[in-house]
């Protein structure tokens, strides 16, 4: 029954209340479809979505954040709007696609993951975040009805390789599109939420630190499994320095005493030899760990090993021990699922994939899960584990990212991992992420995190890790060449720099800059509006307004009048400067000599670009020239002088230095002394301005005062913007500086042209707009310079692979196989690719940019063979590349070849790229 209307409410309030009731009813209908009631944080977040706001939800792994995303999809769908659900990895996208299709039907759900496009114009589309970024830059009309974007695993923006994509999406999405950002519990969620509020408008932050299934930390030693904390310590709120289990401490003391005795005995026995380090206790055998877990009803379990090879070795060791964790019925179900899912694998590829070995492990209830496996094998493992048929999975840490594989317990074999450069201790955030998989909601009353004793194990270190639970979100945002080109094409230089100043990276460097940049953006729009409102059909009213402004200032008197007079004189000087004029800056941080290279005749706010006598380049702003400026002389600036080229600036600085004897370095002092206003002189100057004003055509406009009110607002706002610009320039500006350096490199190579704020993308630069790769500029140069024009389709695929592949440590000392030899057609093209990379890398260094990854030839032979049509076994023969890696690299090569097929200047190269794609997209790669 509808409650009676409240007569005290206005019609608008009653309408709003009715809408709110409708939204709440929409939410209750969604809740009724769930198998469990919403937690408080879930309900609060869903209500925020229902009210049309953006929201950041930060909660522990397994707490049910995705419920909020699923409601956001329902809310948009019921309103007739599009919903995009983005994830950081394809496996997550595939999983979410299947989940949503089961709810909304095949016709309403699409999938876009770079190499897969299914029903892309559907109302609900699941995609990787990169796909959405690319759609935004392409100006896709698909975004027109986009009501909400769910950014799942948004904390992934901390990833140093791909994290920038999340910030690009957040900054560039249309303001009317709501964002639902789902994050693991991060210790600076409020900071991240405050940034979202700055760049997206009204955004609510909802944080939950409560796990729906309590997590108990344990240590497994040879004597058995022990609680980490002392009785009486609440593992959910252990505090900063919780007491450890006294039994664990007693075992530790006993071991240290034993080590000490053995160490002393060895030293006596080995007299005259250096001291030996205590050995510490060995880890329990892996099969014994599984056996204990099984006995204590702690299976199913995920065991994190941090090494692909370690995962495979662990599965083999446990299986060789004779352990079987499944019964006959379960083994038959596993066999049926494997047969059904793997029916499409070509028979000739089964051997290379180790299919029979893999199947035997699965039927025993044991599996590995890592990036070296083909996607199909990983999906089968995930399906079997979710169905309760696999009892133990040995996994690398990639499994901790979002994939729905909950377990009763999580086991860590070590508290150190290899990060590509060295062994490093796990951070508290990494420990929290990994152990967060333990505890299946609706199945387990508690989850268990078990650390296996190992050499160097320190219970105190584990106690600190388990109690801190800190996971700060640190931005990894940096503009790439592709981003630089896309920003410049869409927004121009000034607006691009403002957008970059709105990044989370800049926000963290200087939180105030984001708000100021947003305010400056708003003021730009305001200034344009005031200028438009002041238009006069008699003439240029802003020119007339500038005269009125000067008169108003000259009439105020006092000491301020002197200062203003100097400022006006400085503005006049700035607006009248010509190319080659050498100015003397009176004081402040810009003090010294500088040559004008790009004049600016804007009477209201001139900002000419100069190069100093020490080779620096900047724009002279009136707001910074408190001590005045004057022309001291002139030099000749070369016709093709590029102020963004460091070498050119240094050469011009030498010209300035050499011409110093010809300059009048006291001109400024005289100008200041002569410029001090006296009453008579100031009156004469004011009268001259009045005459000029009265002679101006706008002076006789009947709407003059109406126009003047808008121009006065314009100048007040311009002063506010100058103040903001000055504050922003004093802030770090680190991200915008990288953008400027990228522009300089692009300018040196001819991808952009122009100076100052008038920089445009050339035809060569336009090609880069759709080249998305870490080595995008090297790839573009290879295409532009016809480095790959003589290559056959398989050789072109192989050449492309060198700019994608990141060699593993074991590849570094191997000589790669180059089809045709190092001096054949492909070999020559690869050597030329390296020369292109080297030239760009040197250019980057000269502009103070980080080193570029060098081309790596590690999978050239394998990619070439696969593109020739050879079997997986033949392609991998003689290499140590894992089948899963091969499939992943093939898919990435196909992605890049697709881009080459669209933008290569040569139609021949375009055609060969398409031929290579068709040849590679087959078998396990096509799955």
JSON list of C-alpha atoms in Angstrom, two decimals, residues 217-219 228-229 240-242 244 248-249 256 306 412-417 423-431 451-452 454-469:
[
{"chain": "A", "resi": 217, "resn": "UNK", "atom": "CA", "xyz": [46.70, -17.83, 10.84]},
{"chain": "A", "resi": 218, "resn": "UNK", "atom": "CA", "xyz": [48.73, -20.98, 11.51]},
{"chain": "A", "resi": 219, "resn": "UNK", "atom": "CA", "xyz": [52.26, -22.33, 11.20]},
{"chain": "A", "resi": 228, "resn": "UNK", "atom": "CA", "xyz": [50.24, -18.33, 15.19]},
{"chain": "A", "resi": 229, "resn": "UNK", "atom": "CA", "xyz": [48.92, -16.23, 18.06]},
{"chain": "A", "resi": 240, "resn": "UNK", "atom": "CA", "xyz": [50.08, -4.02, 16.35]},
{"chain": "A", "resi": 241, "resn": "UNK", "atom": "CA", "xyz": [52.24, -6.36, 18.49]},
{"chain": "A", "resi": 242, "resn": "UNK", "atom": "CA", "xyz": [50.24, -9.51, 19.26]},
{"chain": "A", "resi": 244, "resn": "UNK", "atom": "CA", "xyz": [52.78, -15.35, 19.62]},
{"chain": "A", "resi": 248, "resn": "UNK", "atom": "CA", "xyz": [55.78, -22.06, 18.66]},
{"chain": "A", "resi": 249, "resn": "UNK", "atom": "CA", "xyz": [58.23, -19.93, 20.59]},
{"chain": "A", "resi": 256, "resn": "UNK", "atom": "CA", "xyz": [68.11, -22.36, 18.10]},
{"chain": "A", "resi": 306, "resn": "UNK", "atom": "CA", "xyz": [55.87, -18.29, -6.45]},
{"chain": "A", "resi": 412, "resn": "UNK", "atom": "CA", "xyz": [52.39, -20.31, 1.79]},
{"chain": "A", "resi": 413, "resn": "UNK", "atom": "CA", "xyz": [55.54, -22.36, 1.32]},
{"chain": "A", "resi": 414, "resn": "UNK", "atom": "CA", "xyz": [57.79, -19.34, 1.90]},
{"chain": "A", "resi": 415, "resn": "UNK", "atom": "CA", "xyz": [57.60, -15.72, 2.96]},
{"chain": "A", "resi": 416, "resn": "UNK", "atom": "CA", "xyz": [59.94, -14.62, 0.17]},
{"chain": "A", "resi": 417, "resn": "UNK", "atom": "CA", "xyz": [59.42, -14.44, -3.59]},
{"chain": "A", "resi": 423, "resn": "UNK", "atom": "CA", "xyz": [64.40, -12.48, -3.71]},
{"chain": "A", "resi": 424, "resn": "UNK", "atom": "CA", "xyz": [62.28, -10.15, -1.60]},
{"chain": "A", "resi": 425, "resn": "UNK", "atom": "CA", "xyz": [60.24, -10.59, 1.54]},
{"chain": "A", "resi": 426, "resn": "UNK", "atom": "CA", "xyz": [56.48, -10.59, 1.10]},
{"chain": "A", "resi": 427, "resn": "UNK", "atom": "CA", "xyz": [54.86, -7.31, 2.03]},
{"chain": "A", "resi": 428, "resn": "UNK", "atom": "CA", "xyz": [51.92, -7.14, 4.41]},
{"chain": "A", "resi": 429, "resn": "UNK", "atom": "CA", "xyz": [49.72, -6.23, 1.44]},
{"chain": "A", "resi": 430, "resn": "UNK", "atom": "CA", "xyz": [50.86, -9.28, -0.55]},
{"chain": "A", "resi": 431, "resn": "UNK", "atom": "CA", "xyz": [50.28, -11.55, 2.45]},
{"chain": "A", "resi": 451, "resn": "UNK", "atom": "CA", "xyz": [52.69, -20.85, 6.55]},
{"chain": "A", "resi": 452, "resn": "UNK", "atom": "CA", "xyz": [54.97, -23.88, 6.21]},
{"chain": "A", "resi": 454, "resn": "UNK", "atom": "CA", "xyz": [61.19, -23.29, 6.01]},
{"chain": "A", "resi": 455, "resn": "UNK", "atom": "CA", "xyz": [64.88, -22.33, 6.37]},
{"chain": "A", "resi": 456, "resn": "UNK", "atom": "CA", "xyz": [65.05, -18.74, 7.57]},
{"chain": "A", "resi": 457, "resn": "UNK", "atom": "CA", "xyz": [61.45, -18.79, 8.83]},
{"chain": "A", "resi": 458, "resn": "UNK", "atom": "CA", "xyz": [60.80, -16.21, 11.56]},
{"chain": "A", "resi": 459, "resn": "UNK", "atom": "CA", "xyz": [57.54, -16.48, 13.49]},
{"chain": "A", "resi": 460, "resn": "UNK", "atom": "CA", "xyz": [57.91, -12.88, 14.62]},
{"chain": "A", "resi": 461, "resn": "UNK", "atom": "CA", "xyz": [58.07, -11.67, 11.02]},
{"chain": "A", "resi": 462, "resn": "UNK", "atom": "CA", "xyz": [54.94, -13.65, 10.20]},
{"chain": "A", "resi": 463, "resn": "UNK", "atom": "CA", "xyz": [53.17, -12.18, 13.24]},
{"chain": "A", "resi": 464, "resn": "UNK", "atom": "CA", "xyz": [53.94, -8.68, 11.99]},
{"chain": "A", "resi": 465, "resn": "UNK", "atom": "CA", "xyz": [52.78, -9.52, 8.45]},
{"chain": "A", "resi": 466, "resn": "UNK", "atom": "CA", "xyz": [49.51, -11.07, 9.58]},
{"chain": "A", "resi": 467, "resn": "UNK", "atom": "CA", "xyz": [48.66, -8.23, 11.95]},
{"chain": "A", "resi": 468, "resn": "UNK", "atom": "CA", "xyz": [49.42, -5.19, 9.80]},
{"chain": "A", "resi": 469, "resn": "UNK", "atom": "CA", "xyz": [47.17, -5.79, 6.79]}
]
